[in-house]
XYZ file of C-alpha atoms in Angstrom:
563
model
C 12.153 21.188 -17.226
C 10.574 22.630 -20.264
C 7.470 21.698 -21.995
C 9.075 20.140 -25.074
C 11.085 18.097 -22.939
C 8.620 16.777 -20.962
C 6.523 16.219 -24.144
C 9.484 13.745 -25.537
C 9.835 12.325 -22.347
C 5.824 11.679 -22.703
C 6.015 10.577 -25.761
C 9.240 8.250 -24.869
C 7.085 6.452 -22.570
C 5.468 2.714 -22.900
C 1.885 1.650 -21.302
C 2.087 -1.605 -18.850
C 0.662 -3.590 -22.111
C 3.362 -2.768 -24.570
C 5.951 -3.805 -22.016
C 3.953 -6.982 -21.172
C 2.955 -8.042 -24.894
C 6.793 -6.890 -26.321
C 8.488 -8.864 -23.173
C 6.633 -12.194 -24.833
C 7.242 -11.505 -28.322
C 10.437 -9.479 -28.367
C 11.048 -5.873 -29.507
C 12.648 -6.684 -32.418
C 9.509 -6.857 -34.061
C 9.124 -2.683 -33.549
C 12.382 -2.361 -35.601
C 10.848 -4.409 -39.105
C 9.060 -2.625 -41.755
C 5.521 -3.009 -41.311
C 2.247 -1.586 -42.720
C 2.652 1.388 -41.321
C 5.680 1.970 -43.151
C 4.756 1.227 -46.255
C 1.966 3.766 -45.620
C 4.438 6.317 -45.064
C 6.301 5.211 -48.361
C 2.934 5.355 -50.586
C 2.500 9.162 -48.820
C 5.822 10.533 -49.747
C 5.715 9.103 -53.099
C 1.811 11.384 -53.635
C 3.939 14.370 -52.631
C 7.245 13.982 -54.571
C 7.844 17.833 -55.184
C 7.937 18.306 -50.957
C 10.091 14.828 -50.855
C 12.522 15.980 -53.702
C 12.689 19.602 -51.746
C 13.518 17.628 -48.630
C 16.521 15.144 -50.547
C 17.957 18.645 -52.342
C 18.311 20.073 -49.229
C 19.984 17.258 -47.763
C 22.122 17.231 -51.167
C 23.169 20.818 -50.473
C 23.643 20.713 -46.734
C 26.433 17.705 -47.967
C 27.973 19.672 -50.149
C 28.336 22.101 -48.037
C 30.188 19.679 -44.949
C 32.517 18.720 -48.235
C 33.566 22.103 -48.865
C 33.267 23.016 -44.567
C 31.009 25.628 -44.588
C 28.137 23.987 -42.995
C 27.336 24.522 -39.640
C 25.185 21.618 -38.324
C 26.237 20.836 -34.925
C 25.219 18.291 -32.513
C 22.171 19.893 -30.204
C 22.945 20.680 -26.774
C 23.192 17.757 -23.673
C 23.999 15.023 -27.389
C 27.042 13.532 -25.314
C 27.894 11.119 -28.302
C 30.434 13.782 -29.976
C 31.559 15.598 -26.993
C 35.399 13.928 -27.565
C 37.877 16.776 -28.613
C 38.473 14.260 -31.808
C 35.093 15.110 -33.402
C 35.479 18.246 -34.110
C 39.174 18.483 -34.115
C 39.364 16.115 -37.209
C 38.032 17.430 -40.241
C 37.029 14.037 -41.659
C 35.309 13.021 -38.484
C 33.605 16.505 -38.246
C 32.093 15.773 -41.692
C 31.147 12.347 -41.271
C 29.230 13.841 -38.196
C 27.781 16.963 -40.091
C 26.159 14.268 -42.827
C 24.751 11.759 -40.018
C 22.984 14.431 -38.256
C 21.659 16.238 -41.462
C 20.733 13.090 -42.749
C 18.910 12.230 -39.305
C 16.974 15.704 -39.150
C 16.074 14.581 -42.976
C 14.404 11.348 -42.125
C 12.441 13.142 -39.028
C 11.095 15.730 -41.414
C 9.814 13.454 -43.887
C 7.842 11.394 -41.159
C 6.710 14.748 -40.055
C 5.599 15.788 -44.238
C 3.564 12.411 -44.665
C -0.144 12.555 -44.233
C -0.367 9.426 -41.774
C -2.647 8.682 -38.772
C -1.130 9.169 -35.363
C -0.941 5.803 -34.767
C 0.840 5.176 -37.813
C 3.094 8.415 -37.253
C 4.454 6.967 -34.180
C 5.332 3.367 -35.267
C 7.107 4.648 -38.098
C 9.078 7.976 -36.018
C 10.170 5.056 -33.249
C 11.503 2.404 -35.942
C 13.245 5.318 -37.468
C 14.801 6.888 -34.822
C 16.254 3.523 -33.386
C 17.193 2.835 -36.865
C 19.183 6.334 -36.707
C 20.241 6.356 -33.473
C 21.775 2.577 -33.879
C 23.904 3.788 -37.495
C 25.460 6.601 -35.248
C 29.192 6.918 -36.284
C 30.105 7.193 -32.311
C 29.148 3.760 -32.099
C 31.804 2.223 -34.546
C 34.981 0.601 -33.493
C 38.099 2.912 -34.426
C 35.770 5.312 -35.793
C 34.705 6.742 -32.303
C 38.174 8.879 -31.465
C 37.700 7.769 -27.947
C 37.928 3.587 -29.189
C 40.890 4.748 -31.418
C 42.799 5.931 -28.614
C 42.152 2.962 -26.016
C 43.244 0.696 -29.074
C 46.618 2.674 -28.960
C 46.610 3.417 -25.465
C 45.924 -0.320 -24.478
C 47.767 -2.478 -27.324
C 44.130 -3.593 -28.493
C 43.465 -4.999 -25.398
C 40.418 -2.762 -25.130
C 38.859 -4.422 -28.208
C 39.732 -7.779 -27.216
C 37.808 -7.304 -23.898
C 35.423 -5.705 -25.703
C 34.557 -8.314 -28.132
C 34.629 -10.797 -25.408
C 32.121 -8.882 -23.533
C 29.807 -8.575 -27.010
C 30.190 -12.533 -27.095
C 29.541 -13.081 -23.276
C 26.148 -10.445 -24.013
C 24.593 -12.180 -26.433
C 24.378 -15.965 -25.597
C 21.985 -15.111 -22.973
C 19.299 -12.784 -22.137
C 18.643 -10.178 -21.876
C 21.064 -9.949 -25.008
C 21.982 -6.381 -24.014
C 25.042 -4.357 -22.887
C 25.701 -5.230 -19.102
C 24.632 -1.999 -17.305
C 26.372 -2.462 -13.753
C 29.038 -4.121 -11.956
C 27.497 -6.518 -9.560
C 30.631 -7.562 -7.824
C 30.950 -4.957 -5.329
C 27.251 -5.400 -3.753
C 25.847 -8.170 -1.891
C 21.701 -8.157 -0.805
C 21.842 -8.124 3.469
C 24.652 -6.185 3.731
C 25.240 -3.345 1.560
C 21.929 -3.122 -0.375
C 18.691 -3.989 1.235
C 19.782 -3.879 4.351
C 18.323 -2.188 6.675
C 17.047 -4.326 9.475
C 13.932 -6.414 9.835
C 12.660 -9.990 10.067
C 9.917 -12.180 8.107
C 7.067 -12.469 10.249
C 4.892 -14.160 7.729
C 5.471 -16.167 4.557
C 2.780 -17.969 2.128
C 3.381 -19.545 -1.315
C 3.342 -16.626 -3.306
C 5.234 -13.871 -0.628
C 7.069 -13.063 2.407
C 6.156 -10.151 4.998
C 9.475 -8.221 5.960
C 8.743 -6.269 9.383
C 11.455 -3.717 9.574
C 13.062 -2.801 13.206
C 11.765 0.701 14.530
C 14.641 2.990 14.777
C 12.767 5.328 17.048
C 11.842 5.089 20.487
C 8.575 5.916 19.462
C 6.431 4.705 16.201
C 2.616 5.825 14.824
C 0.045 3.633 15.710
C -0.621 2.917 12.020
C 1.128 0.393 10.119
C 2.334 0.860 6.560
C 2.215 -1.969 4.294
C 3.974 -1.763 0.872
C 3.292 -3.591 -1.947
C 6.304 -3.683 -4.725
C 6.363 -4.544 -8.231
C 5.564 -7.399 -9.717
C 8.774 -7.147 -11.758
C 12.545 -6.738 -10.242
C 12.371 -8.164 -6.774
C 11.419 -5.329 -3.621
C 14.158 -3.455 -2.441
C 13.707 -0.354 -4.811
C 12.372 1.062 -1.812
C 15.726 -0.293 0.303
C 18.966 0.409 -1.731
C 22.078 1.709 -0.207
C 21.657 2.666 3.439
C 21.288 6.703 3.118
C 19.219 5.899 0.144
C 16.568 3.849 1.616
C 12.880 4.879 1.726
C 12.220 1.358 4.112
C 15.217 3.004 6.284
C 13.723 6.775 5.827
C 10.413 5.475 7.114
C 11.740 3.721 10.346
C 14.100 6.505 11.391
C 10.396 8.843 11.592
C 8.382 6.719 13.394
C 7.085 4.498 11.456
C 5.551 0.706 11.443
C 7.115 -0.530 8.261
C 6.043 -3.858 6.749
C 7.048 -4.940 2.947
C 5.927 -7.275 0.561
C 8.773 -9.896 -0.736
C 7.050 -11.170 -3.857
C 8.008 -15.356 -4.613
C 9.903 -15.974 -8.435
C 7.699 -17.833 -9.968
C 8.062 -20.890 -12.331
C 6.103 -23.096 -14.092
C 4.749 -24.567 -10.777
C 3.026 -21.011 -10.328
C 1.602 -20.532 -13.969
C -2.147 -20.020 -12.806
C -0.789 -17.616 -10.427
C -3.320 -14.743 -11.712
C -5.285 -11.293 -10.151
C -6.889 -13.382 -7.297
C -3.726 -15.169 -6.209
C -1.851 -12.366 -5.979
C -5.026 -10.475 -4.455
C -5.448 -12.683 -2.132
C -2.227 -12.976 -1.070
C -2.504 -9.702 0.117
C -5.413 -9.694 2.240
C -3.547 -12.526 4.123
C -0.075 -10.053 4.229
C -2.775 -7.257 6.003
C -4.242 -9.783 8.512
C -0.774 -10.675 9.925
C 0.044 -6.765 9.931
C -3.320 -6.326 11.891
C -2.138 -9.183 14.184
C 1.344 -7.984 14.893
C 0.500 -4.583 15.445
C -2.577 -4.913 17.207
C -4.130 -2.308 14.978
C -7.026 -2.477 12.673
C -6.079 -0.106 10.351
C -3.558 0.178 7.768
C -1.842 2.243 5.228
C -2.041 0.214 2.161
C 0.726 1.112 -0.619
C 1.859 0.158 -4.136
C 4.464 0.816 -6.249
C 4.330 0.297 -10.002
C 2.275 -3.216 -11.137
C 2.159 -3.393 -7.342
C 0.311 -0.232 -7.094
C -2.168 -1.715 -9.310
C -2.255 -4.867 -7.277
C -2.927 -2.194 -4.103
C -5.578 -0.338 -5.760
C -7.246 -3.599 -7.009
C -7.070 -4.642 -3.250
C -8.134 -1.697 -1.779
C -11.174 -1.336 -4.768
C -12.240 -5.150 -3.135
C -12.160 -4.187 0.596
C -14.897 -1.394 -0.266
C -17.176 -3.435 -2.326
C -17.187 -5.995 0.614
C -17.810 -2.902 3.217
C -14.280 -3.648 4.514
C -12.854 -0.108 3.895
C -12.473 0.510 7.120
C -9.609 -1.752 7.614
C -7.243 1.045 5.250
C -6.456 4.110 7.083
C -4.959 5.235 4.084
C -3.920 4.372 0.658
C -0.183 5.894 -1.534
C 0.419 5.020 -5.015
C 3.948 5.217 -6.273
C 4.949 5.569 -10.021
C 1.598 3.840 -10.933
C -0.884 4.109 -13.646
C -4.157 2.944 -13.629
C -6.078 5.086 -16.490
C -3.440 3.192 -19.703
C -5.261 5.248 -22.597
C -2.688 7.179 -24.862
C 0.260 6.443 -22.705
C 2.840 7.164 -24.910
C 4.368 7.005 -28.535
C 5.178 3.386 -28.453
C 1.056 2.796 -27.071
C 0.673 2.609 -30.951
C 2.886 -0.457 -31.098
C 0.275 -2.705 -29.290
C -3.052 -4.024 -30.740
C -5.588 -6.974 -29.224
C -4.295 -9.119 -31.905
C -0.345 -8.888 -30.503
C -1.840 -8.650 -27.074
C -3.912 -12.446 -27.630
C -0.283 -13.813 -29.638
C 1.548 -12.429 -26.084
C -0.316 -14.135 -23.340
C -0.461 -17.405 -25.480
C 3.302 -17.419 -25.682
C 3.816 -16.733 -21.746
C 1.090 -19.374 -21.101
C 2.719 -21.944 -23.470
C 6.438 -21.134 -21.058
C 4.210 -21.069 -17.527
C 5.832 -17.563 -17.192
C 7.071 -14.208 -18.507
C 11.134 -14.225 -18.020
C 11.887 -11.028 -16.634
C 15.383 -11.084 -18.951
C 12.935 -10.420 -21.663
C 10.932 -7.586 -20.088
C 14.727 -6.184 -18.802
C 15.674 -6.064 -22.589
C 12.344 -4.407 -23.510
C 12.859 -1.702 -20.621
C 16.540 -1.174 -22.440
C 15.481 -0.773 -25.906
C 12.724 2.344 -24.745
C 15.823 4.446 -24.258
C 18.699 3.348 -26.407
C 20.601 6.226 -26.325
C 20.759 5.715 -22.724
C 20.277 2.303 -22.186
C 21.740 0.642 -25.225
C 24.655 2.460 -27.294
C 26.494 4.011 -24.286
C 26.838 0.717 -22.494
C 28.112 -0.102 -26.442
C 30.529 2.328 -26.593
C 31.616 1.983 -22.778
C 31.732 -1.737 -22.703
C 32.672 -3.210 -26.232
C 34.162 -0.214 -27.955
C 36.506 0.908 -24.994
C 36.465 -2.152 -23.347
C 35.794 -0.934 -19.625
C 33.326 -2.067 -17.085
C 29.999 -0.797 -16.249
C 30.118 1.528 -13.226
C 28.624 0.134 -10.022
C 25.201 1.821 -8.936
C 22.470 0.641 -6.496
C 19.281 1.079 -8.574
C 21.336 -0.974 -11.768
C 21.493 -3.607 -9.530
C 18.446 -3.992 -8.689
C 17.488 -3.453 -12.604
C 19.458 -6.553 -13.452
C 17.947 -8.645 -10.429
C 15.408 -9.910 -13.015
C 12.001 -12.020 -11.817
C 9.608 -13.655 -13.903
C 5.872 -13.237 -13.811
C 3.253 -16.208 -13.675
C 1.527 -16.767 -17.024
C -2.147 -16.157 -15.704
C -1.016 -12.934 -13.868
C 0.987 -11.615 -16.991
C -2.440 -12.132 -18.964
C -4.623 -10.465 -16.495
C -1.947 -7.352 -16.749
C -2.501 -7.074 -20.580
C -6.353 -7.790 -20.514
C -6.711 -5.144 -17.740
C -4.449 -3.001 -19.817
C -5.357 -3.094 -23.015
C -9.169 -2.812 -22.157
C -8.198 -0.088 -19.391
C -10.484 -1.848 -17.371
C -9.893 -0.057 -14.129
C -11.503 2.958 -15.641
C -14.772 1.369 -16.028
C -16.865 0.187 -12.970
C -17.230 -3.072 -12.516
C -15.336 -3.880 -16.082
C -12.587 -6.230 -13.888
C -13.523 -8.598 -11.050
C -11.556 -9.803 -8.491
C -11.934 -12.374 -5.815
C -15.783 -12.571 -6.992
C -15.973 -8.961 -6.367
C -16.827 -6.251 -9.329
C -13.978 -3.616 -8.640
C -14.718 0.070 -8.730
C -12.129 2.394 -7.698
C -14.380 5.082 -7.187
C -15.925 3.689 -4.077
C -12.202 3.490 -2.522
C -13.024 6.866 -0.506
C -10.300 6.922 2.061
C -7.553 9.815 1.418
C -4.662 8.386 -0.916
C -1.232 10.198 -1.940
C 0.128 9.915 -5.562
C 3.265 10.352 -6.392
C 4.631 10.406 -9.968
C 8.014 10.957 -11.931
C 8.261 13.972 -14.173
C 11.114 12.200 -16.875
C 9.400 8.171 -15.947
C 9.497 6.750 -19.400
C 7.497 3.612 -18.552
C 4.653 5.091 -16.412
C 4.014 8.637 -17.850
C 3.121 10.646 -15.139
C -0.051 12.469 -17.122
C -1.283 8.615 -16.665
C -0.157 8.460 -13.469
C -2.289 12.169 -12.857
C -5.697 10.186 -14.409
C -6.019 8.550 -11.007
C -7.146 11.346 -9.287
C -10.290 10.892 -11.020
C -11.176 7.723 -10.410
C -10.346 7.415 -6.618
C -13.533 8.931 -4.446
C -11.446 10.258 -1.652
C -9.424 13.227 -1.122
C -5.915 12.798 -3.231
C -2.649 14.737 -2.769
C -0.823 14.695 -6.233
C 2.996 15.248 -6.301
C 5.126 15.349 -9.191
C 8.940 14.255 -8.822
C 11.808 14.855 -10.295
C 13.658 12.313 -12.085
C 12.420 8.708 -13.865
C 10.756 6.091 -12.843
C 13.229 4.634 -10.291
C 15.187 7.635 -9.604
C 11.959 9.160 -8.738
C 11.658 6.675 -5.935
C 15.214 7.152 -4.756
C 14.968 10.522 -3.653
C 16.418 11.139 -0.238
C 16.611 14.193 1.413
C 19.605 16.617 1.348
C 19.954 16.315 -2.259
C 20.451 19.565 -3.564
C 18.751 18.929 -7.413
C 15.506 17.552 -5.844
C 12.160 19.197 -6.351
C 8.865 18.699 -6.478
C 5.512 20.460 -7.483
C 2.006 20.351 -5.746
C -1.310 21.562 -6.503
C -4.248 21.264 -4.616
C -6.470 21.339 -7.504
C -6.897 18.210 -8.921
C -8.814 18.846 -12.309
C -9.223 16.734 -15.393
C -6.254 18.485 -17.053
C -2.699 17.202 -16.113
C -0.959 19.672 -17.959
C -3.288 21.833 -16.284
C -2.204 20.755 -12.974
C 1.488 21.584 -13.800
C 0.461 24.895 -14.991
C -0.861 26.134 -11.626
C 1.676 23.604 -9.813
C 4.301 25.502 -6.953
C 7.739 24.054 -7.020
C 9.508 23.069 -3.820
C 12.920 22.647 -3.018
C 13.799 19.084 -1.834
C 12.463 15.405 -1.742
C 8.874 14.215 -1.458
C 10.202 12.197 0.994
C 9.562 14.866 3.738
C 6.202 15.617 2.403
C 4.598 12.040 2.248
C 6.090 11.832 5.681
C 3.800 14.627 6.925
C 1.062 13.467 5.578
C 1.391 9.635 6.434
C 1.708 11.442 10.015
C -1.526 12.988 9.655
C -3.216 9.499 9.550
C -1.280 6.947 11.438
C -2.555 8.127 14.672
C -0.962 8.676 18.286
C 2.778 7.971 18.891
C 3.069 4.557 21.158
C 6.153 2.599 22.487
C 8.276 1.142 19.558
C 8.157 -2.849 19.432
C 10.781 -4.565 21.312
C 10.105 -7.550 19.143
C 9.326 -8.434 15.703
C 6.395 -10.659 15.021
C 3.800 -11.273 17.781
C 2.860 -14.271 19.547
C 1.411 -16.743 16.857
C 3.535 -14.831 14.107
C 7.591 -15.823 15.200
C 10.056 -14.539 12.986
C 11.129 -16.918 10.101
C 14.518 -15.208 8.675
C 16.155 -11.897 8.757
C 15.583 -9.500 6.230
C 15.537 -9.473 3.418
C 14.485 -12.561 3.869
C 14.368 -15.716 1.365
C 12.235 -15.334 -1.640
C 14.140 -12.274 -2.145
C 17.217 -15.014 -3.405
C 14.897 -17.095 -5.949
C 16.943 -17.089 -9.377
């Protein structure tokens, strides 16, 4: 991937706070004119020779698509004019020619104003959403491919279509529909691989999942998932399982099943959710006998991890973690992407007043938030697919499990932003938890980061950061893929890499520089080195649960249900 990709992908991406504070308020707000864009009006009029330079050019790039001699073309991988009808037509070929010269327009006269970055990148996303939304692909009839389902289906395809936009938008998130749900059912074909729920408290259940080995690793792994979406990111299709992965290589698997909360739970903050925890290890400890533990985290859960892991040490309890992986999680927030300059304490404060007025933060919200930091992706092709040519979505495990929505509690949505915007976890003693003053840098056990090289909502430079504020020894690897698909990486497929270095500077980019690229999934590799620390090979349980600790349901268990 090159350099200016990853850069857009970088700059793409959105710190835990913007999602949290635009999740309470909405993202329409990031679409309205603003201060910062009447700033960049004020600096183009002080320049009007380089701004009347920039509008003739424009002028005679359009006269040239009149006369069809330009040729601007759509860059390479821009699969919104790939129909044969685009460039076939002459009238559609010029409508396209003006709507991309008038979109390379706009972007240079962000570029020529003399703004601050901050206001640079409020004004660049509002105007590339505003571009990207006025797109003549995304117009009934217009779009060659809508004009010939019209014909091809009597106008059926617009009639489904505009039922679908109707259905969309009375509820949240108001959003195209990005999957077909019908075809997948949770226990059978998606999170499925076996297990039972040895332990349950208010807030979560404990899944143990069945060895399938004769022989496991002395060490248990405990996961802890995201706060948002329910678990089984980690347990999608069977083949594309990391929870079945793990248990077919000898390993003690336990997972976190995180309660929905309501407004029963609303002063469910950083101590509930801590402490919660702490009782998920003990019955890990007391079901495998062992008093040590690999401790993971994936995404806000990772955070929740780290916090935990950050407490055990200030209370001389480190000992109890044999280990500690961090999935797709960043704990250093500074400069973590474009739309970073979208958030400010004042939004932050309006946010957690809203959530704590509603008990909770509805995950619809945050779902149409994730959509709206990738339009092109996320937005106008489920437009096009669903309302313009009136077909489904197409059926895929990890959409699923995106539109499996949970809500967060009100006091642990406001801990999120005040630990985000304050990047607390950088700073000593700056958050406290359970009583305890959290430092990360007294966690010294060895930990294993993993990170997604396209993730657009934790930005793996961010996600790099931590190896300077853990005090053990860290392995770093770099993934292919986003945030999810980064996750979902199971061996055998043939596009999978990943890079290492062993030389874990200040310098991300630096990192990558001196990186080596392997062929395959990290899978393999974390599965080395989780084998490396989880001891001798014993007997595999017969049983799930132990004595005092009797199974409760089968996976995935009950909480995993809560609407």
């Amino acid at each position: 991937m090159s350099s200016s990709t990853t850069t857009r992908l970088a700059d793409a991406a959105a710190p835990l706070d913007v999602l949290l504070v635009d999740a309470a308020l909405g993202p329409v707000r990031r679409f309205l004119p603003d201060m910062s864009t009447a700033r960049w009006a004020v600096s183009l009029a002080r320049r009007p020779r380089k701004t009347a330079r920039r509008l003739g050019a424009l002028a005679g790039e359009t006269a040239k698509v009149v006369v069809g001699t330009s040729d601007v073309t759509p860059t390479r991988g821009d699969r919104r004019f790939t129909d044969p009808g685009w460039t076939e037509n002459p009238l559609l070929r010029r409508l396209v020619q003006v709507y991309l010269a008038s979109g390379r327009t706009v972007d240079q006269l962000v570029e020529d104003a003399d703004l601050d970055p901050r206001d640079r990148k409020r004004v660049r996303f509002m105007v590339e959403n505003l571009v990207e939304a006025l797109a003549p692909s995304n117009v009934p009839l217009v779009n060659p491919a809508s004009a010939k389902a019209v014909i091809d289906t009597a106008g059926l395809s617009l009639v489904r279509g505009g039922t679908q936009l109707v259905k969309d938008l009375a509820s949240s998130p108001r959003v195209p529909e990005m999957v077909d749900t019908s075809g997948f059912v949770l226990g059978e074909n998606i999170a499925a691989t076996p297990g039972a729920v040895v332990f349950r408290n208010e807030v979560l259940e404990l899944i143990q999942y069945v060895p399938q080995c004769d022989e496991v690793h002395e060490v248990p792994v405990m996961i802890v998932p995201p706060t948002i979406n329910k678990f089984y990111a980690i347990d999608l299709s069977p083949g594309r399982s990391l929870v079945e992965f793990s248990t077919q290589n000898s390993r003690q698997m336990f997972v976190i099943s995180w309660r929905n909360p309501d407004t029963r739970h609303s002063g469910w903050d950083f101590d509930t959710y801590v402490g919660s925890i702490l009782e998920a290890l003990d019955a890990v400890e007391e079901i495998t006998g062992n008093a040590q533990t690999v401790l993971a985290g994936i995404c806000s859960g990772g955070i929740l991890a780290s916090i935990t892991a950050a407490y055990l040490a200030g209370i001389g309890r480190q000992d109890r973690l044999a280990g500690v992986v961090l999935a797709v999680t960043v704990i250093d927030n500074h400069d973590a992407g474009t739309v970073g300059a979208l958030s400010d304490p004042r939004m932050a404060a309006l946010a957690k007043a809203r959530s704590a007025q509603k008990g909770f933060l509805d995950g619809r919200s945050l779902a149409e938030v994730f959509a709206w930091l990738r339009p092109s992706d996320l937005i106008w092709n489920y437009w096009v697919n669903n309302y313009l040519l009136g077909k489904r979505p197409p059926a895929f495990d990890i959409l699923f499990w995106n539109a499996d929505t949970t809500r967060m509690s009100a006091g642990l949505h406001a801990d999120f932003v005040d630990m985000a915007v304050e990047n607390q976890l950088t700073r000593a003693g700056a958050l406290t938890v359970l009583g305890q003053p959290i430092d990360l840098g007294k966690v010294t056990v060895d930990s294993y980061i993993v990170a997604g090289i396209a993730d657009h909502i934790t930005p793996w430079e961010n996600c790099y950061r931590t190896t300077q504020l853990l005090g053990g020894r860290t392995r770093f690897i770099l993934s292919t893929s986003g945030h999810i698909a980064a996750l979902v990486n199971p061996p055998g497929n043939p596009k999978a890499t990943f890079h290492t270095n062993d030389e874990h500077g200040p310098d991300a980019k630096a990192w990558l520089t001196g990186a080596e690229t392997h062929q395959g999934s990290w899978w393999n590799d974390v599965a080395q080195w989780l084998d490396e620390r989880c001891g001798e090979l014993k007997p595999a349980p017969e049983e799930m649960g132990s004595t005092r600790l009797q199974p409760l349901a089968e996976a995935p268990g009950t909480y995993v249900f809560d609407k």
